[in-house]
PDB file of C-alpha atoms in Angstrom:
ATOM      1  CA  MET A   1      11.789  12.423  -2.490  1.00 86.00           C
ATOM      2  CA  PRO A   2       9.917  12.856   0.686  1.00 94.00           C
ATOM      3  CA  LEU A   3       7.125  10.283   2.180  1.00 97.00           C
ATOM      4  CA  ILE A   4       3.865  11.178   3.834  1.00 98.00           C
ATOM      5  CA  VAL A   5       2.208   8.659   5.899  1.00 98.00           C
ATOM      6  CA  ILE A   6      -1.366   9.360   6.367  1.00 98.00           C
ATOM      7  CA  CYS A   7      -3.169   7.733   9.428  1.00 97.00           C
ATOM      8  CA  GLY A   8      -6.591   7.606  11.141  1.00 96.00           C
ATOM      9  CA  ILE A   9      -9.653   5.716  12.074  1.00 96.00           C
ATOM     10  CA  PRO A  10     -12.016   4.579   9.314  1.00 97.00           C
ATOM     11  CA  CYS A  11     -13.839   7.404   7.425  1.00 97.00           C
ATOM     12  CA  SER A  12     -11.757  10.072   9.175  1.00 96.00           C
ATOM     13  CA  GLY A  13     -11.199  11.831   6.064  1.00 96.00           C
ATOM     14  CA  LYS A  14      -7.691  10.258   4.901  1.00 97.00           C
ATOM     15  CA  SER A  15      -8.422  10.132   1.182  1.00 96.00           C
ATOM     16  CA  THR A  16      -9.822  13.783   1.241  1.00 96.00           C
ATOM     17  CA  VAL A  17      -6.624  14.972   2.992  1.00 97.00           C
ATOM     18  CA  SER A  18      -4.327  12.920   0.328  1.00 97.00           C
ATOM     19  CA  GLN A  19      -6.025  14.637  -2.676  1.00 97.00           C
ATOM     20  CA  ARG A  20      -5.570  17.966  -1.152  1.00 96.00           C
ATOM     21  CA  LEU A  21      -2.057  17.299  -0.667  1.00 97.00           C
ATOM     22  CA  GLU A  22      -1.666  15.829  -4.154  1.00 97.00           C
ATOM     23  CA  LYS A  23      -3.329  19.010  -5.692  1.00 97.00           C
ATOM     24  CA  TYR A  24      -1.184  21.044  -3.727  1.00 97.00           C
ATOM     25  CA  PHE A  25       2.405  19.609  -4.474  1.00 97.00           C
ATOM     26  CA  THR A  26       1.325  19.150  -8.121  1.00 97.00           C
ATOM     27  CA  GLU A  27      -0.114  22.481  -8.824  1.00 96.00           C
ATOM     28  CA  GLU A  28       1.847  24.794  -6.666  1.00 95.00           C
ATOM     29  CA  LYS A  29       5.258  23.129  -6.004  1.00 95.00           C
ATOM     30  CA  LYS A  30       5.503  21.345  -9.309  1.00 95.00           C
ATOM     31  CA  GLN A  31       6.338  17.924  -7.709  1.00 95.00           C
ATOM     32  CA  ASN A  32       5.701  14.514  -9.175  1.00 96.00           C
ATOM     33  CA  VAL A  33       3.285  12.932  -6.566  1.00 97.00           C
ATOM     34  CA  VAL A  34       2.086   9.378  -6.386  1.00 96.00           C
ATOM     35  CA  ILE A  35      -0.846   8.241  -3.847  1.00 97.00           C
ATOM     36  CA  VAL A  36      -0.550   4.855  -2.649  1.00 96.00           C
ATOM     37  CA  SER A  37      -3.835   3.778  -1.460  1.00 96.00           C
ATOM     38  CA  GLU A  38      -5.219   1.209   0.464  1.00 95.00           C
ATOM     39  CA  ASN A  39      -8.437   1.525  -1.524  1.00 92.00           C
ATOM     40  CA  ASP A  40      -6.751   0.122  -4.481  1.00 91.00           C
ATOM     41  CA  ILE A  41      -6.060  -3.009  -2.776  1.00 89.00           C
ATOM     42  CA  VAL A  42      -8.864  -3.589  -0.341  1.00 91.00           C
ATOM     43  CA  GLU A  43     -12.260  -4.125  -1.954  1.00 88.00           C
ATOM     44  CA  ASN A  44     -14.212  -5.466   1.247  1.00 93.00           C
ATOM     45  CA  PRO A  45     -12.506  -4.179   4.502  1.00 94.00           C
ATOM     46  CA  ASN A  46     -14.382  -6.875   6.241  1.00 95.00           C
ATOM     47  CA  SER A  47     -12.833  -9.512   4.389  1.00 91.00           C
ATOM     48  CA  VAL A  48      -9.341  -8.386   5.322  1.00 93.00           C
ATOM     49  CA  TYR A  49      -9.524  -6.663   8.775  1.00 94.00           C
ATOM     50  CA  GLU A  50     -11.258  -9.793  10.158  1.00 93.00           C
ATOM     51  CA  SER A  51      -8.202 -11.860   9.098  1.00 90.00           C
ATOM     52  CA  ALA A  52      -4.600 -10.928  10.804  1.00 88.00           C
ATOM     53  CA  THR A  53      -3.056 -12.909   7.640  1.00 87.00           C
ATOM     54  CA  LYS A  54      -5.073 -10.804   5.101  1.00 89.00           C
ATOM     55  CA  GLU A  55      -4.012  -7.713   6.956  1.00 91.00           C
ATOM     56  CA  LYS A  56      -0.419  -8.517   7.063  1.00 89.00           C
ATOM     57  CA  GLU A  57      -0.630  -9.211   3.345  1.00 89.00           C
ATOM     58  CA  VAL A  58      -2.060  -5.857   2.687  1.00 92.00           C
ATOM     59  CA  ARG A  59       0.567  -3.964   4.784  1.00 91.00           C
ATOM     60  CA  SER A  60       3.160  -5.896   2.995  1.00 89.00           C
ATOM     61  CA  LEU A  61       1.613  -4.852  -0.428  1.00 90.00           C
ATOM     62  CA  LEU A  62       1.581  -1.203   0.778  1.00 93.00           C
ATOM     63  CA  LYS A  63       5.039  -1.144   1.915  1.00 91.00           C
ATOM     64  CA  SER A  64       6.433  -2.635  -1.400  1.00 89.00           C
ATOM     65  CA  SER A  65       4.410  -0.201  -3.357  1.00 91.00           C
ATOM     66  CA  VAL A  66       6.055   2.673  -1.268  1.00 93.00           C
ATOM     67  CA  GLN A  67       9.196   1.252  -1.607  1.00 89.00           C
ATOM     68  CA  ARG A  68       8.861   1.049  -5.453  1.00 88.00           C
ATOM     69  CA  ASN A  69       7.546   4.517  -6.105  1.00 91.00           C
ATOM     70  CA  LEU A  70       9.762   6.341  -3.489  1.00 91.00           C
ATOM     71  CA  THR A  71      12.336   7.589  -5.894  1.00 87.00           C
ATOM     72  CA  LYS A  72      14.410  10.680  -5.914  1.00 85.00           C
ATOM     73  CA  ASP A  73      11.749  12.180  -8.558  1.00 89.00           C
ATOM     74  CA  THR A  74       8.657  11.423  -6.561  1.00 94.00           C
ATOM     75  CA  LEU A  75       6.896  12.109  -3.547  1.00 97.00           C
ATOM     76  CA  VAL A  76       4.741   9.437  -2.156  1.00 97.00           C
ATOM     77  CA  ILE A  77       1.548   9.638  -0.183  1.00 98.00           C
ATOM     78  CA  LEU A  78       0.509   6.611   1.501  1.00 98.00           C
ATOM     79  CA  ASP A  79      -3.413   6.802   2.256  1.00 98.00           C
ATOM     80  CA  ALA A  80      -4.446   4.018   4.486  1.00 97.00           C
ATOM     81  CA  LEU A  81      -5.228   3.182   8.024  1.00 97.00           C
ATOM     82  CA  ASN A  82      -1.538   2.822   9.327  1.00 97.00           C
ATOM     83  CA  TYR A  83      -2.939   2.445  12.849  1.00 95.00           C
ATOM     84  CA  ILE A  84      -0.209  -0.028  14.060  1.00 93.00           C
ATOM     85  CA  LYS A  85       2.836   1.799  15.406  1.00 92.00           C
ATOM     86  CA  GLY A  86       4.997  -0.946  14.155  1.00 90.00           C
ATOM     87  CA  PHE A  87       3.882  -0.370  10.672  1.00 92.00           C
ATOM     88  CA  ARG A  88       4.568   3.281  10.906  1.00 93.00           C
ATOM     89  CA  TYR A  89       8.185   2.506  12.144  1.00 90.00           C
ATOM     90  CA  GLU A  90       8.758   0.302   9.219  1.00 89.00           C
ATOM     91  CA  LEU A  91       7.817   3.160   6.763  1.00 93.00           C
ATOM     92  CA  TYR A  92       9.950   5.529   8.728  1.00 92.00           C
ATOM     93  CA  CYS A  93      12.987   3.111   8.109  1.00 88.00           C
ATOM     94  CA  VAL A  94      12.032   2.873   4.483  1.00 89.00           C
ATOM     95  CA  ALA A  95      12.256   6.394   3.896  1.00 91.00           C
ATOM     96  CA  LYS A  96      15.137   6.827   6.186  1.00 88.00           C
ATOM     97  CA  GLU A  97      17.222   3.922   4.278  1.00 86.00           C
ATOM     98  CA  MET A  98      16.419   5.503   1.192  1.00 85.00           C
ATOM     99  CA  LYS A  99      17.747   8.865   2.692  1.00 88.00           C
ATOM    100  CA  ASN A 100      14.307  10.765   2.307  1.00 92.00           C
ATOM    101  CA  THR A 101      12.646  12.802   4.718  1.00 94.00           C
ATOM    102  CA  HIS A 102       9.064  11.792   5.755  1.00 95.00           C
ATOM    103  CA  CYS A 103       6.158  13.169   8.160  1.00 96.00           C
ATOM    104  CA  VAL A 104       3.089  11.742   9.415  1.00 97.00           C
ATOM    105  CA  ILE A 105      -0.495  13.353   9.065  1.00 97.00           C
ATOM    106  CA  GLU A 106      -3.130  12.117  11.550  1.00 96.00           C
ATOM    107  CA  CYS A 107      -6.827  12.608  10.541  1.00 96.00           C
ATOM    108  CA  MET A 108      -8.674  12.914  13.699  1.00 94.00           C
ATOM    109  CA  CYS A 109     -12.366  12.564  13.556  1.00 93.00           C
ATOM    110  CA  PRO A 110     -15.319  12.380  16.051  1.00 93.00           C
ATOM    111  CA  ILE A 111     -16.319   8.779  16.266  1.00 94.00           C
ATOM    112  CA  ASP A 112     -19.819   9.437  15.765  1.00 95.00           C
ATOM    113  CA  GLU A 113     -19.343  11.326  12.596  1.00 95.00           C
ATOM    114  CA  ALA A 114     -16.725   8.494  11.306  1.00 96.00           C
ATOM    115  CA  THR A 115     -19.527   5.864  11.832  1.00 96.00           C
ATOM    116  CA  ASP A 116     -22.193   7.956   9.989  1.00 96.00           C
ATOM    117  CA  ARG A 117     -19.801   8.133   7.309  1.00 96.00           C
ATOM    118  CA  ASN A 118     -19.017   4.461   7.287  1.00 96.00           C
ATOM    119  CA  LYS A 119     -22.732   3.621   7.184  1.00 95.00           C
ATOM    120  CA  LYS A 120     -23.026   5.609   3.917  1.00 95.00           C
ATOM    121  CA  LYS A 121     -20.162   3.671   2.012  1.00 93.00           C
ATOM    122  CA  SER A 122     -20.921   1.259  -0.410  1.00 92.00           C
ATOM    123  CA  ILE A 123     -19.073  -1.550   1.336  1.00 94.00           C
ATOM    124  CA  PRO A 124     -18.982  -0.472   4.917  1.00 96.00           C
ATOM    125  CA  PHE A 125     -17.028  -1.953   7.814  1.00 96.00           C
ATOM    126  CA  GLY A 126     -19.196  -4.285   9.929  1.00 96.00           C
ATOM    127  CA  ASP A 127     -20.424  -2.451  13.205  1.00 95.00           C
ATOM    128  CA  ASN A 128     -18.376  -5.106  15.417  1.00 96.00           C
ATOM    129  CA  LEU A 129     -15.241  -4.996  13.180  1.00 96.00           C
ATOM    130  CA  PHE A 130     -15.500  -1.204  13.125  1.00 96.00           C
ATOM    131  CA  ASN A 131     -15.349  -1.002  16.866  1.00 95.00           C
ATOM    132  CA  GLU A 132     -12.428  -3.545  16.822  1.00 95.00           C
ATOM    133  CA  VAL A 133     -10.303  -1.388  14.558  1.00 95.00           C
ATOM    134  CA  LEU A 134     -11.209   1.526  16.900  1.00 94.00           C
ATOM    135  CA  ASN A 135      -9.765  -0.455  19.934  1.00 93.00           C
ATOM    136  CA  ARG A 136      -6.694  -1.489  17.872  1.00 93.00           C
ATOM    137  CA  TYR A 137      -5.866   1.836  16.629  1.00 93.00           C
ATOM    138  CA  GLU A 138      -2.427   3.353  18.068  1.00 93.00           C
ATOM    139  CA  ALA A 139      -2.542   6.958  17.903  1.00 92.00           C
ATOM    140  CA  ALA A 140       0.464   8.884  16.440  1.00 92.00           C
ATOM    141  CA  ASN A 141       2.959  10.259  19.039  1.00 91.00           C
ATOM    142  CA  SER A 142       5.132  13.178  18.221  1.00 90.00           C
ATOM    143  CA  GLN A 143       7.633  12.012  20.768  1.00 89.00           C
ATOM    144  CA  ASN A 144       8.378   9.039  18.621  1.00 90.00           C
ATOM    145  CA  ARG A 145      10.933   9.772  15.727  1.00 89.00           C
ATOM    146  CA  TRP A 146       8.751   7.565  13.331  1.00 91.00           C
ATOM    147  CA  ASP A 147       6.004   9.778  14.165  1.00 94.00           C
ATOM    148  CA  SER A 148       7.630  12.985  13.536  1.00 92.00           C
ATOM    149  CA  PRO A 149       7.045  15.469  12.307  1.00 94.00           C
ATOM    150  CA  LEU A 150       3.427  14.989  13.110  1.00 94.00           C
ATOM    151  CA  PHE A 151       0.415  17.109  11.682  1.00 95.00           C
ATOM    152  CA  VAL A 152      -3.053  16.614  13.135  1.00 93.00           C
ATOM    153  CA  THR A 153      -6.012  17.850  11.110  1.00 93.00           C
ATOM    154  CA  THR A 154      -9.799  17.338  11.977  1.00 92.00           C
ATOM    155  CA  PRO A 155     -13.073  18.189  10.064  1.00 89.00           C
ATOM    156  CA  GLU A 156     -13.168  21.785  11.782  1.00 86.00           C
ATOM    157  CA  THR A 157      -9.396  22.688  11.232  1.00 86.00           C
ATOM    158  CA  GLU A 158      -7.518  23.059   8.040  1.00 85.00           C
ATOM    159  CA  LEU A 159      -4.232  21.403   7.364  1.00 91.00           C
ATOM    160  CA  CYS A 160      -1.462  23.920   6.948  1.00 92.00           C
ATOM    161  CA  LEU A 161       0.025  22.678   3.603  1.00 95.00           C
ATOM    162  CA  HIS A 162       2.871  25.078   3.625  1.00 94.00           C
ATOM    163  CA  SER A 163       3.966  23.753   6.848  1.00 94.00           C
ATOM    164  CA  VAL A 164       4.005  20.129   5.620  1.00 95.00           C
ATOM    165  CA  TYR A 165       5.921  21.320   2.754  1.00 95.00           C
ATOM    166  CA  GLU A 166       8.651  22.806   5.017  1.00 94.00           C
ATOM    167  CA  ALA A 167       8.894  19.976   6.978  1.00 93.00           C
ATOM    168  CA  LEU A 168       9.673  17.841   4.204  1.00 95.00           C
ATOM    169  CA  TYR A 169      11.800  20.086   1.996  1.00 93.00           C
ATOM    170  CA  ALA A 170      13.317  22.577   4.389  1.00 89.00           C
ATOM    171  CA  ARG A 171      15.411  20.017   6.469  1.00 84.00           C
ATOM    172  CA  LYS A 172      18.040  17.144   5.745  1.00 82.00           C
ATOM    173  CA  ALA A 173      16.842  13.419   5.613  1.00 77.00           C
ATOM    174  CA  PRO A 174      18.365  11.459   8.388  1.00 71.00           C
ATOM    175  CA  SER A 175      21.206   9.287   7.543  1.00 66.00           C
ATOM    176  CA  ALA A 176      20.592   5.484   7.123  1.00 58.00           C
ATOM    177  CA  ASN A 177      22.240   3.212   9.530  1.00 55.00           C
ATOM    178  CA  LEU A 178      22.416  -0.740  10.113  1.00 41.00           C
ATOM    179  CA  SER A 179      19.336  -0.670  11.972  1.00 43.00           C
ATOM    180  CA  THR A 180      17.330   0.740   9.223  1.00 46.00           C
ATOM    181  CA  GLN A 181      18.792  -0.943   6.404  1.00 46.00           C
ATOM    182  CA  SER A 182      17.113  -4.063   5.178  1.00 47.00           C
ATOM    183  CA  GLN A 183      18.775  -6.892   3.838  1.00 42.00           C
ATOM    184  CA  PRO A 184      17.763  -7.383   0.152  1.00 48.00           C
ATOM    185  CA  LEU A 185      17.127 -10.761  -1.390  1.00 48.00           C
ATOM    186  CA  SER A 186      20.033 -11.695  -3.327  1.00 56.00           C
ATOM    187  CA  GLU A 187      19.474 -11.171  -7.068  1.00 59.00           C
ATOM    188  CA  THR A 188      19.580 -14.920  -8.189  1.00 64.00           C
ATOM    189  CA  ASN A 189      17.378 -16.103  -5.252  1.00 78.00           C
ATOM    190  CA  PHE A 190      14.963 -13.137  -6.210  1.00 78.00           C
ATOM    191  CA  LEU A 191      14.819 -14.151  -9.863  1.00 83.00           C
ATOM    192  CA  TYR A 192      14.353 -17.753  -9.022  1.00 83.00           C
ATOM    193  CA  GLU A 193      11.324 -16.983  -6.768  1.00 85.00           C
ATOM    194  CA  LEU A 194       9.901 -14.556  -9.250  1.00 87.00           C
ATOM    195  CA  ASN A 195      10.056 -17.082 -12.068  1.00 88.00           C
ATOM    196  CA  GLU A 196       8.835 -20.000  -9.926  1.00 89.00           C
ATOM    197  CA  LYS A 197       5.986 -18.482  -8.267  1.00 89.00           C
ATOM    198  CA  THR A 198       4.719 -16.933 -11.573  1.00 92.00           C
ATOM    199  CA  LYS A 199       4.925 -20.302 -13.453  1.00 91.00           C
ATOM    200  CA  ASP A 200       3.200 -22.199 -10.826  1.00 91.00           C
ATOM    201  CA  ILE A 201       0.355 -19.702 -10.892  1.00 92.00           C
ATOM    202  CA  VAL A 202       0.021 -19.804 -14.580  1.00 92.00           C
ATOM    203  CA  ASN A 203      -0.068 -23.657 -14.453  1.00 91.00           C
ATOM    204  CA  HIS A 204      -2.590 -23.570 -11.465  1.00 91.00           C
ATOM    205  CA  ILE A 205      -4.988 -21.013 -13.648  1.00 91.00           C
ATOM    206  CA  THR A 206      -4.766 -23.352 -16.586  1.00 90.00           C
ATOM    207  CA  LYS A 207      -5.476 -26.430 -14.614  1.00 89.00           C
ATOM    208  CA  VAL A 208      -8.542 -24.749 -12.912  1.00 89.00           C
ATOM    209  CA  GLN A 209      -9.968 -23.427 -16.086  1.00 88.00           C
ATOM    210  CA  GLN A 210      -9.834 -26.964 -17.724  1.00 86.00           C
ATOM    211  CA  MET A 211     -12.245 -28.141 -14.832  1.00 84.00           C
ATOM    212  CA  GLY A 212     -14.606 -25.322 -15.886  1.00 80.00           C
ATOM    213  CA  GLU A 213     -13.993 -22.657 -13.466  1.00 71.00           C
ATOM    214  CA  THR A 214     -13.849 -19.280 -15.425  1.00 69.00           C
ATOM    215  CA  SER A 215     -15.072 -16.578 -13.092  1.00 77.00           C
ATOM    216  CA  GLU A 216     -13.075 -16.047  -9.878  1.00 83.00           C
ATOM    217  CA  ILE A 217     -10.087 -18.209  -9.330  1.00 88.00           C
ATOM    218  CA  CYS A 218      -8.355 -18.866  -5.784  1.00 85.00           C
ATOM    219  CA  VAL A 219      -4.599 -18.649  -6.145  1.00 83.00           C
ATOM    220  CA  PRO A 220      -2.088 -20.490  -3.877  1.00 77.00           C
ATOM    221  CA  LEU A 221       0.167 -18.331  -1.619  1.00 76.00           C
ATOM    222  CA  SER A 222      -2.415 -15.404  -2.310  1.00 77.00           C
ATOM    223  CA  THR A 223      -5.722 -14.306  -0.412  1.00 72.00           C
ATOM    224  CA  PHE A 224      -6.605 -12.429  -3.642  1.00 79.00           C
ATOM    225  CA  LYS A 225      -8.607 -13.950  -6.195  1.00 83.00           C
ATOM    226  CA  LEU A 226      -8.328 -13.867  -9.926  1.00 87.00           C
ATOM    227  CA  ARG A 227     -11.365 -12.429 -11.536  1.00 85.00           C
ATOM    228  CA  ILE A 228     -11.911 -13.096 -15.183  1.00 84.00           C
ATOM    229  CA  ASN A 229     -14.855 -12.983 -17.593  1.00 81.00           C
ATOM    230  CA  ARG A 230     -13.313 -15.156 -20.301  1.00 85.00           C
ATOM    231  CA  PRO A 231     -10.887 -18.277 -20.699  1.00 86.00           C
ATOM    232  CA  LEU A 232      -7.387 -17.313 -20.915  1.00 88.00           C
ATOM    233  CA  SER A 233      -5.195 -19.460 -22.947  1.00 89.00           C
ATOM    234  CA  SER A 234      -1.719 -20.579 -21.596  1.00 89.00           C
ATOM    235  CA  VAL A 235      -0.064 -18.708 -24.580  1.00 91.00           C
ATOM    236  CA  GLU A 236      -1.838 -15.418 -23.268  1.00 91.00           C
ATOM    237  CA  LEU A 237      -1.020 -15.997 -19.543  1.00 92.00           C
ATOM    238  CA  ASN A 238       2.545 -16.548 -20.410  1.00 91.00           C
ATOM    239  CA  LYS A 239       2.845 -13.352 -22.339  1.00 90.00           C
ATOM    240  CA  TYR A 240       1.468 -11.492 -19.255  1.00 91.00           C
ATOM    241  CA  ARG A 241       3.559 -13.441 -17.062  1.00 90.00           C
ATOM    242  CA  ARG A 242       6.871 -12.291 -19.153  1.00 90.00           C
ATOM    243  CA  GLN A 243       5.322  -8.671 -19.097  1.00 88.00           C
ATOM    244  CA  PHE A 244       5.127  -8.810 -15.150  1.00 87.00           C
ATOM    245  CA  ILE A 245       8.384 -10.424 -14.728  1.00 88.00           C
ATOM    246  CA  SER A 246      10.096  -7.758 -16.966  1.00 84.00           C
ATOM    247  CA  TYR A 247       8.332  -5.071 -14.804  1.00 81.00           C
ATOM    248  CA  THR A 248       9.104  -6.587 -11.596  1.00 81.00           C
ATOM    249  CA  LYS A 249      12.856  -6.854 -12.202  1.00 79.00           C
ATOM    250  CA  GLN A 250      13.039  -3.183 -12.875  1.00 73.00           C
ATOM    251  CA  HIS A 251      10.756  -2.567  -9.672  1.00 73.00           C
ATOM    252  CA  PRO A 252      11.801  -5.607  -7.194  1.00 74.00           C
ATOM    253  CA  THR A 253      10.226  -6.066  -4.071  1.00 72.00           C
ATOM    254  CA  SER A 254      12.182  -7.129  -0.741  1.00 69.00           C
ATOM    255  CA  ASN A 255       9.499  -9.534   0.340  1.00 75.00           C
ATOM    256  CA  ALA A 256       9.108 -12.546  -2.313  1.00 78.00           C
ATOM    257  CA  ASN A 257       6.293 -13.607  -0.294  1.00 80.00           C
ATOM    258  CA  VAL A 258       3.925 -10.890  -2.041  1.00 82.00           C
ATOM    259  CA  ILE A 259       4.945 -11.880  -5.596  1.00 86.00           C
ATOM    260  CA  PRO A 260       1.900 -14.037  -5.987  1.00 88.00           C
ATOM    261  CA  THR A 261      -0.344 -11.179  -4.722  1.00 85.00           C
ATOM    262  CA  LEU A 262       1.330  -8.636  -7.027  1.00 86.00           C
ATOM    263  CA  PHE A 263       0.917 -10.927 -10.079  1.00 88.00           C
ATOM    264  CA  ILE A 264      -2.657 -11.446  -9.512  1.00 87.00           C
ATOM    265  CA  GLN A 265      -3.357  -7.658  -9.181  1.00 83.00           C
ATOM    266  CA  TYR A 266      -1.318  -7.220 -12.455  1.00 84.00           C
ATOM    267  CA  LEU A 267      -3.503  -9.811 -14.026  1.00 88.00           C
ATOM    268  CA  ASN A 268      -6.655  -8.374 -12.616  1.00 83.00           C
ATOM    269  CA  GLY A 269      -5.680  -5.038 -13.928  1.00 79.00           C
ATOM    270  CA  ILE A 270      -4.715  -5.915 -17.472  1.00 79.00           C
ATOM    271  CA  ILE A 271      -7.256  -8.472 -18.545  1.00 78.00           C
ATOM    272  CA  GLU A 272     -10.305  -7.081 -20.020  1.00 62.00           C
TER     273      GLU A 272
END
C-alpha cells in the first residue's frame, strides 16, 4: 500500500494534515491507515535536535516503523519534520523496494505563525534551536523523483484529498532495482543481535536496580531511558524480553543498531 511522507518546519500543521488524511482514507476510501508520528518518539525536541546522534537515531526508528507497517493492506502516513532530502530519498527507496506508490505533502507556514504556535506548545523548541532547524530545512522539490508527486498546503489553502488519492492509487508503483534494494541482515546474524542486545539490556537493568536506581535508567547503545515507577524482577524482565523477541521476529528491522531503543520503547509502553 502507498506511503505518504509529510514534511515541513516545526509547527507548520503536519499533524493536522495527517489526521485529515487518516479520516479521509479510513472513512471515505475504507483503507487501513497507520500514522507513524515523530511525536510518539520524541518527548522533548530540544534533547533530540541539538544532537546529531540522537536525531539520526530517531530517523532510524521512523524508517524502521515505516518498513514494519508498510504492508499490502496498510497505507502509512509518516508525520515528522522529514526536512533532510537525503532521508526523504531513503523513504522513497523503501516504498519503491516494496513496490508501493508514494507522495510527499509539504506543509508551508509563515515563520511568524509557526513561531507563535511553537511558543504555545507544552515543550517548545528553544528559540535558537528553532532557528537552526529552519536553516537546516531542505524544501521539497517536485523535480526530484523522491519528492514527486508533491502537494503543498498552507494555513490558507485546503489540501485536495482526492488528488492525493489519485496520485497514490491511479498510477503504477515504480519497479524496484538494485539501487533501491537494501541488503538485509542474514537471519542468523539478526537473531544473534536480537538475542544478545536484549539480554545485555536485561542484565544491565537488573544490575542498576540492585544499586538502588528505580526511576530513570540509562541503557547502553540507546539515547532513550527506561522509565519505571517500581522495581522489575529479572523474571518479569525476561518475560517482556521473550515477548519483544517474538514480536520482532515477525517484524524485523533492517538496522540492528536500533534494537536497544526499540526494546526500551517496548518496555516503556508495556510496563505499568
